[in-house]
Amino acid sequence: MTDGESIGTELDDAQLSLSVQLQRKLEKLILDGELKPGDKLNELELSQRFGTSRGPLREAMQNLCARGLAEAVRNRGVFVRTITPTEAFELYDVRAALFGLAGRLLSDRIDDAILKKLHGFVEDMDKLAEAQRYSDYYRTNLEFHDYLVQSAGNKMLVREYHSFVDRLHLCRIRGLVKSGALSISNREHAEMIDAAASGNNQRAQETFFRHVARSKLRFRSTLEEEGRI
Amino acid sequence: MTDGESIGTELDDAQLSLSVQLQRKLEKLILDGELKPGDKLNELELSQRFGTSRGPLREAMQNLCARGLAEAVRNRGVFVRTITPTEAFELYDVRAALFGLAGRLLSDRIDDAILKKLHGFVEDMDKLAEAQRYSDYYRTNLEFHDYLVQSAGNKMLVREYHSFVDRLHLCRIRGLVKSGALSISNREHAEMIDAAASGNNQRAQETFFRHVARSKLRFRSTLEEEGRI
DNA sequence: CCGTATTTGTCCGTATGTATG
DNA sequence: ACATACATACGGACAAATACG
């Protein structure tokens, strides 16, 4: 297994229908910020760009709409979804609830292997915080949260959680990119692990929930500082 | 306002794109059980049945796939989603988390008007339970839960909650259609209202969560009795 | 292995609606 | 207000790939 995993994005063709392939490409364009909120998804332009006809492309765009990454306006076209601050707050709350469930479920199935891996994440992030390597911290932080949700063992939850993380991504917030926020945030991570390891369902859920709730508050502060609210 | 609300399903045309209209019709067919899990959605047959071309129909089917009500198999077609017991349990857990969030949010904004309406629902259901009018109880029960989620004031939550309720609907469980389960269930409803009115965030969330968790247990029992597990 | 049916994707035509000058 | 240009929405016909009997 020299590679075979990381390809994924380029050569997974073949098996999937064209509309699904297009859907993923569009998704990538949006999440990478190449297509920004409010941008129009021009059928002709995109179909030529991808070398397909308009049919599959329209199907892909519909798919994005259903998942909340885009929205269609009758007779005007499809646009990248614009998330208002109010909607972002709503998304945060739902994400908190989903993440809380992850904590609750995880506390019922956590074992030494998971625990070890989780502590590894936190140690890594501690070092990255100290070294002020914000970008790496951000990435590791995402992986840490992903791993937590994955470990809860509920596929529906994983799918849904990502759906909300993706939509929040439309806001382009690297909220915690300042000063000592990193180590504070990482202290919360350690608390979450303890809560999950305690075996106390409800406590784990609440701890996980509040972690995202605090992210929401930080996000709100950022918006206020930027005068966007 | 003699009517105007109940039409909705028939004459909402005009404004919406054809693919959205078709999506709703297909959704109705599935949720009404006219199309059962595993059934194939034949493009030609359906497009003729609805009097449209394949384009909008395919877009509608993609939309259903994105929302988990159907699934597409390359070069074989689109089929109504089959929910395995395992998946159903997963759906219940996520639904519980979403419903718990509704309780938490509701406890922050509940007022006399909402409280009165909620108590009205419970009284109605008490009467229906006594009269053993199961079908009416079931419908009112759904309305009650919908109203709770609506009242939480988070549109993203409403949308997501319904998505999960719909998918669970694919299992066709009228789980609580037996004996004294109704009045027991309704006692839980009263407890939920009290918890929401207490103003205690966490308690409300937990109470709401456990209500769905108990539904999950009842569902599991039903499956076991039917030997499906 | 072959013939049929179905799906998938493409192309073109037309109508309708929106935006722009 | 009007005309033009452009994009979308929908329909229908066609070819290719694949599944199934």
mmCIF file with all atom_site columns, C-alpha atoms in Angstrom, chain A residues 36-217:
data_model
loop_
_atom_site.group_PDB
_atom_site.id
_atom_site.type_symbol
_atom_site.label_atom_id
_atom_site.label_alt_id
_atom_site.label_comp_id
_atom_site.label_asym_id
_atom_site.label_entity_id
_atom_site.label_seq_id
_atom_site.pdbx_PDB_ins_code
_atom_site.Cartn_x
_atom_site.Cartn_y
_atom_site.Cartn_z
_atom_site.occupancy
_atom_site.B_iso_or_equiv
_atom_site.pdbx_formal_charge
_atom_site.auth_seq_id
_atom_site.auth_comp_id
_atom_site.auth_asym_id
_atom_site.auth_atom_id
_atom_site.pdbx_PDB_model_num
ATOM 1   C CA . LYS A 1 36  ? -17.174 31.632 -3.482  1.00 0.00 ? 36  LYS A CA 1
ATOM 2   C CA . PRO A 1 37  ? -20.565 32.123 -1.866  1.00 0.00 ? 37  PRO A CA 1
ATOM 3   C CA . GLY A 1 38  ? -22.866 33.913 -4.257  1.00 0.00 ? 38  GLY A CA 1
ATOM 4   C CA . ASP A 1 39  ? -20.946 32.825 -7.346  1.00 0.00 ? 39  ASP A CA 1
ATOM 5   C CA . LYS A 1 40  ? -23.049 31.542 -10.180 1.00 0.00 ? 40  LYS A CA 1
ATOM 6   C CA . LEU A 1 41  ? -22.595 28.015 -11.457 1.00 0.00 ? 41  LEU A CA 1
ATOM 7   C CA . ASN A 1 42  ? -22.818 28.630 -15.182 1.00 0.00 ? 42  ASN A CA 1
ATOM 8   C CA . GLU A 1 43  ? -24.010 25.497 -16.947 1.00 0.00 ? 43  GLU A CA 1
ATOM 9   C CA . LEU A 1 44  ? -22.298 26.099 -20.255 1.00 0.00 ? 44  LEU A CA 1
ATOM 10  C CA . GLU A 1 45  ? -19.021 27.247 -18.775 1.00 0.00 ? 45  GLU A CA 1
ATOM 11  C CA . LEU A 1 46  ? -18.755 24.372 -16.321 1.00 0.00 ? 46  LEU A CA 1
ATOM 12  C CA . SER A 1 47  ? -19.860 21.713 -18.768 1.00 0.00 ? 47  SER A CA 1
ATOM 13  C CA . GLN A 1 48  ? -17.192 22.869 -21.209 1.00 0.00 ? 48  GLN A CA 1
ATOM 14  C CA . ARG A 1 49  ? -14.630 23.073 -18.425 1.00 0.00 ? 49  ARG A CA 1
ATOM 15  C CA . PHE A 1 50  ? -15.303 19.489 -17.395 1.00 0.00 ? 50  PHE A CA 1
ATOM 16  C CA . GLY A 1 51  ? -15.855 18.238 -20.925 1.00 0.00 ? 51  GLY A CA 1
ATOM 17  C CA . THR A 1 52  ? -19.336 16.885 -20.334 1.00 0.00 ? 52  THR A CA 1
ATOM 18  C CA . SER A 1 53  ? -22.808 17.722 -21.489 1.00 0.00 ? 53  SER A CA 1
ATOM 19  C CA . ARG A 1 54  ? -25.194 19.804 -19.466 1.00 0.00 ? 54  ARG A CA 1
ATOM 20  C CA . GLY A 1 55  ? -27.344 16.873 -18.339 1.00 0.00 ? 55  GLY A CA 1
ATOM 21  C CA . PRO A 1 56  ? -25.072 15.257 -15.780 1.00 0.00 ? 56  PRO A CA 1
ATOM 22  C CA . LEU A 1 57  ? -23.875 18.673 -14.707 1.00 0.00 ? 57  LEU A CA 1
ATOM 23  C CA . ARG A 1 58  ? -27.408 19.775 -13.872 1.00 0.00 ? 58  ARG A CA 1
ATOM 24  C CA . GLU A 1 59  ? -27.882 16.575 -11.885 1.00 0.00 ? 59  GLU A CA 1
ATOM 25  C CA . ALA A 1 60  ? -24.711 17.294 -9.961  1.00 0.00 ? 60  ALA A CA 1
ATOM 26  C CA . MET A 1 61  ? -25.818 20.825 -9.210  1.00 0.00 ? 61  MET A CA 1
ATOM 27  C CA . GLN A 1 62  ? -29.178 19.576 -7.963  1.00 0.00 ? 62  GLN A CA 1
ATOM 28  C CA . ASN A 1 63  ? -27.293 17.256 -5.681  1.00 0.00 ? 63  ASN A CA 1
ATOM 29  C CA . LEU A 1 64  ? -25.319 20.147 -4.244  1.00 0.00 ? 64  LEU A CA 1
ATOM 30  C CA . CYS A 1 65  ? -28.538 22.046 -3.683  1.00 0.00 ? 65  CYS A CA 1
ATOM 31  C CA . ALA A 1 66  ? -30.032 19.122 -1.785  1.00 0.00 ? 66  ALA A CA 1
ATOM 32  C CA . ARG A 1 67  ? -27.016 19.115 0.481   1.00 0.00 ? 67  ARG A CA 1
ATOM 33  C CA . GLY A 1 68  ? -27.193 22.811 1.167   1.00 0.00 ? 68  GLY A CA 1
ATOM 34  C CA . LEU A 1 69  ? -23.958 23.798 -0.569  1.00 0.00 ? 69  LEU A CA 1
ATOM 35  C CA . ALA A 1 70  ? -25.767 25.594 -3.364  1.00 0.00 ? 70  ALA A CA 1
ATOM 36  C CA . GLU A 1 71  ? -29.204 26.946 -4.071  1.00 0.00 ? 71  GLU A CA 1
ATOM 37  C CA . ALA A 1 72  ? -31.203 27.107 -7.251  1.00 0.00 ? 72  ALA A CA 1
ATOM 38  C CA . VAL A 1 73  ? -33.280 30.069 -8.315  1.00 0.00 ? 73  VAL A CA 1
ATOM 39  C CA . ARG A 1 74  ? -35.869 29.276 -10.907 1.00 0.00 ? 74  ARG A CA 1
ATOM 40  C CA . ASN A 1 75  ? -34.899 30.499 -14.369 1.00 0.00 ? 75  ASN A CA 1
ATOM 41  C CA . ARG A 1 76  ? -31.848 32.218 -12.998 1.00 0.00 ? 76  ARG A CA 1
ATOM 42  C CA . GLY A 1 77  ? -29.495 29.401 -12.223 1.00 0.00 ? 77  GLY A CA 1
ATOM 43  C CA . VAL A 1 78  ? -27.628 27.783 -9.387  1.00 0.00 ? 78  VAL A CA 1
ATOM 44  C CA . PHE A 1 79  ? -25.479 29.755 -6.971  1.00 0.00 ? 79  PHE A CA 1
ATOM 45  C CA . VAL A 1 80  ? -23.025 28.830 -4.273  1.00 0.00 ? 80  VAL A CA 1
ATOM 46  C CA . ARG A 1 81  ? -24.866 29.033 -0.985  1.00 0.00 ? 81  ARG A CA 1
ATOM 47  C CA . THR A 1 82  ? -24.392 32.187 1.013   1.00 0.00 ? 82  THR A CA 1
ATOM 48  C CA . ILE A 1 83  ? -24.493 31.526 4.736   1.00 0.00 ? 83  ILE A CA 1
ATOM 49  C CA . THR A 1 84  ? -25.816 34.416 6.766   1.00 0.00 ? 84  THR A CA 1
ATOM 50  C CA . PRO A 1 85  ? -24.529 34.877 10.313  1.00 0.00 ? 85  PRO A CA 1
ATOM 51  C CA . THR A 1 86  ? -27.900 33.746 11.652  1.00 0.00 ? 86  THR A CA 1
ATOM 52  C CA . GLU A 1 87  ? -27.723 30.569 9.600   1.00 0.00 ? 87  GLU A CA 1
ATOM 53  C CA . ALA A 1 88  ? -24.155 29.982 10.706  1.00 0.00 ? 88  ALA A CA 1
ATOM 54  C CA . PHE A 1 89  ? -25.230 30.151 14.331  1.00 0.00 ? 89  PHE A CA 1
ATOM 55  C CA . GLU A 1 90  ? -27.969 27.654 13.565  1.00 0.00 ? 90  GLU A CA 1
ATOM 56  C CA . LEU A 1 91  ? -25.471 25.367 11.878  1.00 0.00 ? 91  LEU A CA 1
ATOM 57  C CA . TYR A 1 92  ? -23.203 25.589 14.910  1.00 0.00 ? 92  TYR A CA 1
ATOM 58  C CA . ASP A 1 93  ? -26.021 24.523 17.204  1.00 0.00 ? 93  ASP A CA 1
ATOM 59  C CA . VAL A 1 94  ? -26.893 21.502 15.112  1.00 0.00 ? 94  VAL A CA 1
ATOM 60  C CA . ARG A 1 95  ? -23.242 20.615 14.769  1.00 0.00 ? 95  ARG A CA 1
ATOM 61  C CA . ALA A 1 96  ? -22.938 20.842 18.539  1.00 0.00 ? 96  ALA A CA 1
ATOM 62  C CA . ALA A 1 97  ? -25.832 18.439 18.953  1.00 0.00 ? 97  ALA A CA 1
ATOM 63  C CA . LEU A 1 98  ? -24.311 15.978 16.490  1.00 0.00 ? 98  LEU A CA 1
ATOM 64  C CA . PHE A 1 99  ? -20.903 16.265 18.085  1.00 0.00 ? 99  PHE A CA 1
ATOM 65  C CA . GLY A 1 100 ? -22.482 15.791 21.482  1.00 0.00 ? 100 GLY A CA 1
ATOM 66  C CA . LEU A 1 101 ? -24.020 12.565 20.254  1.00 0.00 ? 101 LEU A CA 1
ATOM 67  C CA . ALA A 1 102 ? -20.582 11.464 19.136  1.00 0.00 ? 102 ALA A CA 1
ATOM 68  C CA . GLY A 1 103 ? -19.349 12.003 22.673  1.00 0.00 ? 103 GLY A CA 1
ATOM 69  C CA . ARG A 1 104 ? -22.242 10.100 24.149  1.00 0.00 ? 104 ARG A CA 1
ATOM 70  C CA . LEU A 1 105 ? -21.802 7.143  21.833  1.00 0.00 ? 105 LEU A CA 1
ATOM 71  C CA . LEU A 1 106 ? -18.041 7.206  22.170  1.00 0.00 ? 106 LEU A CA 1
ATOM 72  C CA . SER A 1 107 ? -18.230 6.977  25.953  1.00 0.00 ? 107 SER A CA 1
ATOM 73  C CA . ASP A 1 108 ? -19.955 3.617  25.485  1.00 0.00 ? 108 ASP A CA 1
ATOM 74  C CA . ARG A 1 109 ? -17.317 2.093  23.261  1.00 0.00 ? 109 ARG A CA 1
ATOM 75  C CA . ILE A 1 110 ? -14.060 3.842  24.018  1.00 0.00 ? 110 ILE A CA 1
ATOM 76  C CA . ASP A 1 111 ? -11.077 1.535  24.581  1.00 0.00 ? 111 ASP A CA 1
ATOM 77  C CA . ASP A 1 112 ? -7.355  1.815  25.146  1.00 0.00 ? 112 ASP A CA 1
ATOM 78  C CA . ALA A 1 113 ? -6.540  1.920  21.457  1.00 0.00 ? 113 ALA A CA 1
ATOM 79  C CA . ILE A 1 114 ? -8.869  4.841  20.839  1.00 0.00 ? 114 ILE A CA 1
ATOM 80  C CA . LEU A 1 115 ? -7.729  6.554  24.009  1.00 0.00 ? 115 LEU A CA 1
ATOM 81  C CA . LYS A 1 116 ? -4.096  6.284  23.006  1.00 0.00 ? 116 LYS A CA 1
ATOM 82  C CA . LYS A 1 117 ? -4.774  7.703  19.579  1.00 0.00 ? 117 LYS A CA 1
ATOM 83  C CA . LEU A 1 118 ? -6.774  10.580 21.032  1.00 0.00 ? 118 LEU A CA 1
ATOM 84  C CA . HIS A 1 119 ? -4.030  11.501 23.472  1.00 0.00 ? 119 HIS A CA 1
ATOM 85  C CA . GLY A 1 120 ? -1.614  11.398 20.565  1.00 0.00 ? 120 GLY A CA 1
ATOM 86  C CA . PHE A 1 121 ? -3.672  14.005 18.737  1.00 0.00 ? 121 PHE A CA 1
ATOM 87  C CA . VAL A 1 122 ? -3.705  16.294 21.754  1.00 0.00 ? 122 VAL A CA 1
ATOM 88  C CA . GLU A 1 123 ? 0.043   15.984 22.253  1.00 0.00 ? 123 GLU A CA 1
ATOM 89  C CA . ASP A 1 124 ? 0.634   16.804 18.621  1.00 0.00 ? 124 ASP A CA 1
ATOM 90  C CA . MET A 1 125 ? -1.591  19.827 18.858  1.00 0.00 ? 125 MET A CA 1
ATOM 91  C CA . ASP A 1 126 ? 0.151   20.973 22.013  1.00 0.00 ? 126 ASP A CA 1
ATOM 92  C CA . LYS A 1 127 ? 3.443   21.010 20.177  1.00 0.00 ? 127 LYS A CA 1
ATOM 93  C CA . LEU A 1 128 ? 1.940   22.744 17.155  1.00 0.00 ? 128 LEU A CA 1
ATOM 94  C CA . ALA A 1 129 ? 0.350   25.358 19.403  1.00 0.00 ? 129 ALA A CA 1
ATOM 95  C CA . GLU A 1 130 ? 3.630   26.004 21.135  1.00 0.00 ? 130 GLU A CA 1
ATOM 96  C CA . ALA A 1 131 ? 5.414   26.294 17.805  1.00 0.00 ? 131 ALA A CA 1
ATOM 97  C CA . GLN A 1 132 ? 2.639   28.610 16.635  1.00 0.00 ? 132 GLN A CA 1
ATOM 98  C CA . ARG A 1 133 ? 2.154   26.512 13.527  1.00 0.00 ? 133 ARG A CA 1
ATOM 99  C CA . TYR A 1 134 ? -1.408  27.640 13.076  1.00 0.00 ? 134 TYR A CA 1
ATOM 100 C CA . SER A 1 135 ? -2.100  26.007 9.762   1.00 0.00 ? 135 SER A CA 1
ATOM 101 C CA . ASP A 1 136 ? -0.892  22.591 10.914  1.00 0.00 ? 136 ASP A CA 1
ATOM 102 C CA . TYR A 1 137 ? -2.812  22.967 14.151  1.00 0.00 ? 137 TYR A CA 1
ATOM 103 C CA . TYR A 1 138 ? -5.956  23.743 12.207  1.00 0.00 ? 138 TYR A CA 1
ATOM 104 C CA . ARG A 1 139 ? -5.554  20.651 10.057  1.00 0.00 ? 139 ARG A CA 1
ATOM 105 C CA . THR A 1 140 ? -4.752  18.364 12.958  1.00 0.00 ? 140 THR A CA 1
ATOM 106 C CA . ASN A 1 141 ? -7.667  19.816 14.862  1.00 0.00 ? 141 ASN A CA 1
ATOM 107 C CA . LEU A 1 142 ? -9.998  18.859 12.021  1.00 0.00 ? 142 LEU A CA 1
ATOM 108 C CA . GLU A 1 143 ? -8.536  15.351 11.930  1.00 0.00 ? 143 GLU A CA 1
ATOM 109 C CA . PHE A 1 144 ? -8.970  15.029 15.677  1.00 0.00 ? 144 PHE A CA 1
ATOM 110 C CA . HIS A 1 145 ? -12.634 15.940 15.506  1.00 0.00 ? 145 HIS A CA 1
ATOM 111 C CA . ASP A 1 146 ? -13.137 13.669 12.533  1.00 0.00 ? 146 ASP A CA 1
ATOM 112 C CA . TYR A 1 147 ? -11.569 10.801 14.404  1.00 0.00 ? 147 TYR A CA 1
ATOM 113 C CA . LEU A 1 148 ? -13.798 11.410 17.399  1.00 0.00 ? 148 LEU A CA 1
ATOM 114 C CA . VAL A 1 149 ? -16.926 11.308 15.269  1.00 0.00 ? 149 VAL A CA 1
ATOM 115 C CA . GLN A 1 150 ? -15.706 8.277  13.323  1.00 0.00 ? 150 GLN A CA 1
ATOM 116 C CA . SER A 1 151 ? -14.994 6.427  16.547  1.00 0.00 ? 151 SER A CA 1
ATOM 117 C CA . ALA A 1 152 ? -18.555 6.879  17.719  1.00 0.00 ? 152 ALA A CA 1
ATOM 118 C CA . GLY A 1 153 ? -19.444 4.096  15.299  1.00 0.00 ? 153 GLY A CA 1
ATOM 119 C CA . ASN A 1 154 ? -22.512 5.645  13.720  1.00 0.00 ? 154 ASN A CA 1
ATOM 120 C CA . LYS A 1 155 ? -22.262 6.066  9.955   1.00 0.00 ? 155 LYS A CA 1
ATOM 121 C CA . MET A 1 156 ? -25.358 8.217  9.684   1.00 0.00 ? 156 MET A CA 1
ATOM 122 C CA . LEU A 1 157 ? -23.851 10.548 12.245  1.00 0.00 ? 157 LEU A CA 1
ATOM 123 C CA . VAL A 1 158 ? -20.560 10.763 10.378  1.00 0.00 ? 158 VAL A CA 1
ATOM 124 C CA . ARG A 1 159 ? -22.302 11.647 7.149   1.00 0.00 ? 159 ARG A CA 1
ATOM 125 C CA . GLU A 1 160 ? -24.469 14.270 8.783   1.00 0.00 ? 160 GLU A CA 1
ATOM 126 C CA . TYR A 1 161 ? -21.692 15.789 10.823  1.00 0.00 ? 161 TYR A CA 1
ATOM 127 C CA . HIS A 1 162 ? -19.588 16.327 7.733   1.00 0.00 ? 162 HIS A CA 1
ATOM 128 C CA . SER A 1 163 ? -22.512 17.867 5.957   1.00 0.00 ? 163 SER A CA 1
ATOM 129 C CA . PHE A 1 164 ? -22.640 20.551 8.621   1.00 0.00 ? 164 PHE A CA 1
ATOM 130 C CA . VAL A 1 165 ? -18.903 21.041 8.850   1.00 0.00 ? 165 VAL A CA 1
ATOM 131 C CA . ASP A 1 166 ? -18.839 21.525 5.081   1.00 0.00 ? 166 ASP A CA 1
ATOM 132 C CA . ARG A 1 167 ? -21.571 24.105 5.183   1.00 0.00 ? 167 ARG A CA 1
ATOM 133 C CA . LEU A 1 168 ? -19.851 25.980 7.988   1.00 0.00 ? 168 LEU A CA 1
ATOM 134 C CA . HIS A 1 169 ? -16.743 25.878 5.864   1.00 0.00 ? 169 HIS A CA 1
ATOM 135 C CA . LEU A 1 170 ? -18.563 28.184 3.439   1.00 0.00 ? 170 LEU A CA 1
ATOM 136 C CA . CYS A 1 171 ? -18.095 30.927 6.010   1.00 0.00 ? 171 CYS A CA 1
ATOM 137 C CA . ARG A 1 172 ? -14.316 30.559 5.747   1.00 0.00 ? 172 ARG A CA 1
ATOM 138 C CA . ILE A 1 173 ? -13.617 30.968 9.406   1.00 0.00 ? 173 ILE A CA 1
ATOM 139 C CA . ARG A 1 174 ? -10.299 30.024 10.796  1.00 0.00 ? 174 ARG A CA 1
ATOM 140 C CA . GLY A 1 175 ? -11.759 31.368 13.995  1.00 0.00 ? 175 GLY A CA 1
ATOM 141 C CA . LEU A 1 176 ? -9.137  30.213 16.417  1.00 0.00 ? 176 LEU A CA 1
ATOM 142 C CA . VAL A 1 177 ? -6.120  31.530 14.612  1.00 0.00 ? 177 VAL A CA 1
ATOM 143 C CA . LYS A 1 178 ? -5.165  33.961 17.298  1.00 0.00 ? 178 LYS A CA 1
ATOM 144 C CA . SER A 1 179 ? -2.809  34.033 20.219  1.00 0.00 ? 179 SER A CA 1
ATOM 145 C CA . GLY A 1 180 ? -3.352  31.735 23.148  1.00 0.00 ? 180 GLY A CA 1
ATOM 146 C CA . ALA A 1 181 ? -6.685  30.486 21.868  1.00 0.00 ? 181 ALA A CA 1
ATOM 147 C CA . LEU A 1 182 ? -4.972  27.348 20.652  1.00 0.00 ? 182 LEU A CA 1
ATOM 148 C CA . SER A 1 183 ? -3.798  26.081 24.005  1.00 0.00 ? 183 SER A CA 1
ATOM 149 C CA . ILE A 1 184 ? -7.124  26.985 25.566  1.00 0.00 ? 184 ILE A CA 1
ATOM 150 C CA . SER A 1 185 ? -8.914  25.057 22.863  1.00 0.00 ? 185 SER A CA 1
ATOM 151 C CA . ASN A 1 186 ? -6.583  22.137 23.357  1.00 0.00 ? 186 ASN A CA 1
ATOM 152 C CA . ARG A 1 187 ? -7.313  22.087 27.081  1.00 0.00 ? 187 ARG A CA 1
ATOM 153 C CA . GLU A 1 188 ? -10.934 21.566 26.121  1.00 0.00 ? 188 GLU A CA 1
ATOM 154 C CA . HIS A 1 189 ? -9.860  18.644 23.984  1.00 0.00 ? 189 HIS A CA 1
ATOM 155 C CA . ALA A 1 190 ? -8.248  16.957 26.964  1.00 0.00 ? 190 ALA A CA 1
ATOM 156 C CA . GLU A 1 191 ? -11.408 17.524 28.964  1.00 0.00 ? 191 GLU A CA 1
ATOM 157 C CA . MET A 1 192 ? -13.439 15.920 26.207  1.00 0.00 ? 192 MET A CA 1
ATOM 158 C CA . ILE A 1 193 ? -11.268 12.834 26.241  1.00 0.00 ? 193 ILE A CA 1
ATOM 159 C CA . ASP A 1 194 ? -11.585 12.569 30.016  1.00 0.00 ? 194 ASP A CA 1
ATOM 160 C CA . ALA A 1 195 ? -15.347 12.929 29.785  1.00 0.00 ? 195 ALA A CA 1
ATOM 161 C CA . ALA A 1 196 ? -15.559 10.234 27.128  1.00 0.00 ? 196 ALA A CA 1
ATOM 162 C CA . ALA A 1 197 ? -13.346 7.942  29.182  1.00 0.00 ? 197 ALA A CA 1
ATOM 163 C CA . SER A 1 198 ? -15.415 8.501  32.322  1.00 0.00 ? 198 SER A CA 1
ATOM 164 C CA . GLY A 1 199 ? -18.149 6.305  30.943  1.00 0.00 ? 199 GLY A CA 1
ATOM 165 C CA . ASN A 1 200 ? -20.697 8.901  31.931  1.00 0.00 ? 200 ASN A CA 1
ATOM 166 C CA . ASN A 1 201 ? -22.976 9.185  28.919  1.00 0.00 ? 201 ASN A CA 1
ATOM 167 C CA . GLN A 1 202 ? -24.559 12.432 29.705  1.00 0.00 ? 202 GLN A CA 1
ATOM 168 C CA . ARG A 1 203 ? -21.412 14.146 30.903  1.00 0.00 ? 203 ARG A CA 1
ATOM 169 C CA . ALA A 1 204 ? -19.573 13.180 27.733  1.00 0.00 ? 204 ALA A CA 1
ATOM 170 C CA . GLN A 1 205 ? -22.393 14.474 25.580  1.00 0.00 ? 205 GLN A CA 1
ATOM 171 C CA . GLU A 1 206 ? -22.552 17.770 27.418  1.00 0.00 ? 206 GLU A CA 1
ATOM 172 C CA . THR A 1 207 ? -18.796 18.239 27.309  1.00 0.00 ? 207 THR A CA 1
ATOM 173 C CA . PHE A 1 208 ? -18.664 17.615 23.586  1.00 0.00 ? 208 PHE A CA 1
ATOM 174 C CA . PHE A 1 209 ? -21.668 19.845 23.031  1.00 0.00 ? 209 PHE A CA 1
ATOM 175 C CA . ARG A 1 210 ? -20.164 22.742 24.933  1.00 0.00 ? 210 ARG A CA 1
ATOM 176 C CA . HIS A 1 211 ? -16.919 22.486 23.035  1.00 0.00 ? 211 HIS A CA 1
ATOM 177 C CA . VAL A 1 212 ? -18.721 23.336 19.807  1.00 0.00 ? 212 VAL A CA 1
ATOM 178 C CA . ALA A 1 213 ? -20.877 25.862 21.629  1.00 0.00 ? 213 ALA A CA 1
ATOM 179 C CA . ARG A 1 214 ? -17.708 27.689 22.621  1.00 0.00 ? 214 ARG A CA 1
ATOM 180 C CA . SER A 1 215 ? -16.542 27.564 19.011  1.00 0.00 ? 215 SER A CA 1
ATOM 181 C CA . LYS A 1 216 ? -19.784 29.264 18.142  1.00 0.00 ? 216 LYS A CA 1
ATOM 182 C CA . LEU A 1 217 ? -19.085 31.992 20.670  1.00 0.00 ? 217 LEU A CA 1
#
